[in-house]
Amino acid sequence: MLNISGQKANTLLFSQLLLTLLFENTLNILFRDPLYRALNLNHPDRPTTADRLSVVFMGSPAFSVPSLTRLASRYEVAAVFTQPPRKSGRGMKLTATAVGEAADQLGLPCFWPETLKETATQDQLAAFGADLFVVVAYGLLLPQAVLALPRFG
């Protein structure tokens, strides 16, 4: 039996999730996959096909919006984190990121921290109790304390 633990297991699980999203498969296929079973995730906290994974999404540019939209249609997106609005254009008006605008349209709670290094922001992330963090072109560094928060990576 393949024994993978720690960060490698989280990376493999996250890769499996992304492949599932890209090829429009359901979680049923993910759970039947032998690699997934080999990760020894028969823990009682493992989500079943009836459960909806709780996800925190982190992204900023328009490139990230399709991923957010797809996640919101299939999973419970607990929160969206994006970069703060920046001044742009001739009038130097504050402009929200594309992900921030998409989160508003989808009715998802959106947060704009300047950094993820502050303990208050890390506590806020921990309060969501997310199963996964999905990061697509976020633009901020994720400290190790943040990477350790989600249940499955």
XYZ file of C-alpha atoms in Angstrom:
153
model
C 0.000 0.000 0.000
C 1.235 3.459 -0.874
C 1.870 5.509 2.264
C 1.914 9.240 1.618
C 1.488 11.753 4.407
C 1.674 15.436 5.184
C 2.121 18.076 2.524
C 2.584 15.545 -0.307
C -0.779 13.989 0.479
C -2.409 17.425 0.548
C -0.797 18.298 -2.779
C -1.976 15.057 -4.376
C -5.492 15.526 -3.027
C -5.617 19.101 -4.290
C -4.369 17.966 -7.705
C -7.101 15.339 -7.821
C -9.717 17.991 -6.979
C -8.501 20.315 -9.702
C -8.525 17.517 -12.265
C -12.081 16.703 -11.238
C -13.114 20.320 -11.712
C -11.381 20.621 -15.057
C -12.905 17.493 -16.547
C -16.362 18.014 -15.008
C -16.426 14.764 -13.074
C -18.267 14.349 -9.807
C -16.838 13.480 -6.423
C -18.066 9.925 -6.968
C -15.308 9.399 -9.498
C -12.739 10.976 -7.166
C -13.661 8.598 -4.342
C -13.460 5.535 -6.630
C -9.976 6.519 -7.809
C -7.310 4.083 -6.486
C -4.816 6.891 -5.869
C -7.309 8.625 -3.608
C -7.917 5.398 -1.692
C -4.158 4.847 -1.473
C -3.787 8.120 0.415
C -5.353 6.335 3.389
C -8.031 8.973 3.863
C -10.558 6.629 5.462
C -10.663 9.013 8.380
C -14.115 9.701 9.866
C -13.783 13.369 8.823
C -13.443 12.410 5.149
C -16.279 13.947 3.158
C -18.758 11.584 1.557
C -20.471 12.138 -1.749
C -23.475 13.492 0.191
C -21.339 16.151 1.885
C -20.466 19.398 0.190
C -16.893 20.472 0.699
C -16.464 23.837 2.347
C -14.024 25.913 0.301
C -12.292 29.260 0.788
C -11.332 30.737 -2.586
C -8.392 33.092 -3.042
C -7.843 34.905 -6.329
C -7.723 38.348 -7.911
C -7.605 38.751 -11.727
C -10.226 37.871 -14.328
C -8.295 34.652 -14.976
C -9.576 33.385 -11.584
C -13.274 34.102 -12.136
C -14.175 30.890 -14.071
C -12.634 28.795 -11.289
C -14.637 30.672 -8.659
C -17.840 30.302 -10.654
C -17.319 26.554 -11.080
C -16.489 26.060 -7.404
C -19.550 28.037 -6.327
C -21.778 25.831 -8.490
C -20.478 22.581 -6.991
C -19.243 23.327 -3.474
C -20.004 25.518 -0.498
C -17.756 28.556 -0.904
C -17.504 29.868 2.649
C -15.548 32.988 1.706
C -13.634 34.675 -1.078
C -10.341 36.425 -0.423
C -8.977 38.833 -3.004
C -6.564 41.737 -3.125
C -7.872 45.102 -1.956
C -9.350 47.518 -4.508
C -6.639 49.592 -6.189
C -6.710 53.018 -7.778
C -6.774 52.789 -11.554
C -7.818 54.675 -14.651
C -7.613 58.373 -15.390
C -9.633 59.409 -12.387
C -7.626 57.099 -10.128
C -10.855 55.638 -8.770
C -10.768 52.597 -6.527
C -11.477 49.547 -8.664
C -12.352 46.173 -7.205
C -10.690 43.059 -8.576
C -12.537 40.851 -11.052
C -12.870 38.159 -8.373
C -14.321 40.690 -5.934
C -16.956 41.705 -8.465
C -17.761 38.070 -9.269
C -18.100 37.252 -5.564
C -20.577 40.114 -5.183
C -22.592 38.839 -8.159
C -22.621 35.317 -6.703
C -23.598 36.611 -3.266
C -20.457 35.269 -1.602
C -18.754 36.979 1.350
C -15.622 38.725 0.079
C -12.599 39.910 2.074
C -9.683 42.125 1.010
C -6.791 41.762 3.454
C -3.579 43.641 2.692
C -1.589 40.665 3.956
C -2.229 37.189 5.331
C 0.596 37.465 7.863
C -1.531 39.164 10.528
C -2.918 36.877 13.216
C -6.344 38.566 13.002
C -6.629 37.575 9.330
C -5.407 34.057 10.093
C -7.981 33.749 12.889
C -10.668 34.935 10.478
C -9.635 32.231 7.978
C -9.596 29.581 10.711
C -13.124 30.553 11.782
C -14.501 29.392 8.422
C -13.407 25.809 9.149
C -12.858 25.168 5.442
C -12.030 21.740 4.060
C -9.951 23.262 1.241
C -8.341 26.522 0.209
C -8.327 26.981 -3.557
C -5.795 29.586 -4.714
C -5.830 30.836 -8.305
C -3.571 33.807 -9.141
C -4.122 35.439 -5.746
C -1.025 37.620 -5.722
C -0.263 37.456 -1.985
C 2.100 35.079 -0.245
C 0.445 32.464 1.925
C 2.371 31.913 5.167
C 2.789 28.393 6.526
C 0.264 29.162 9.279
C -2.389 29.785 6.594
C -1.428 26.707 4.577
C -1.927 24.539 7.667
C -5.519 25.731 8.300
C -7.723 23.758 5.862
C -8.562 20.168 6.666
C -7.502 18.769 3.276
C -5.021 21.390 2.104
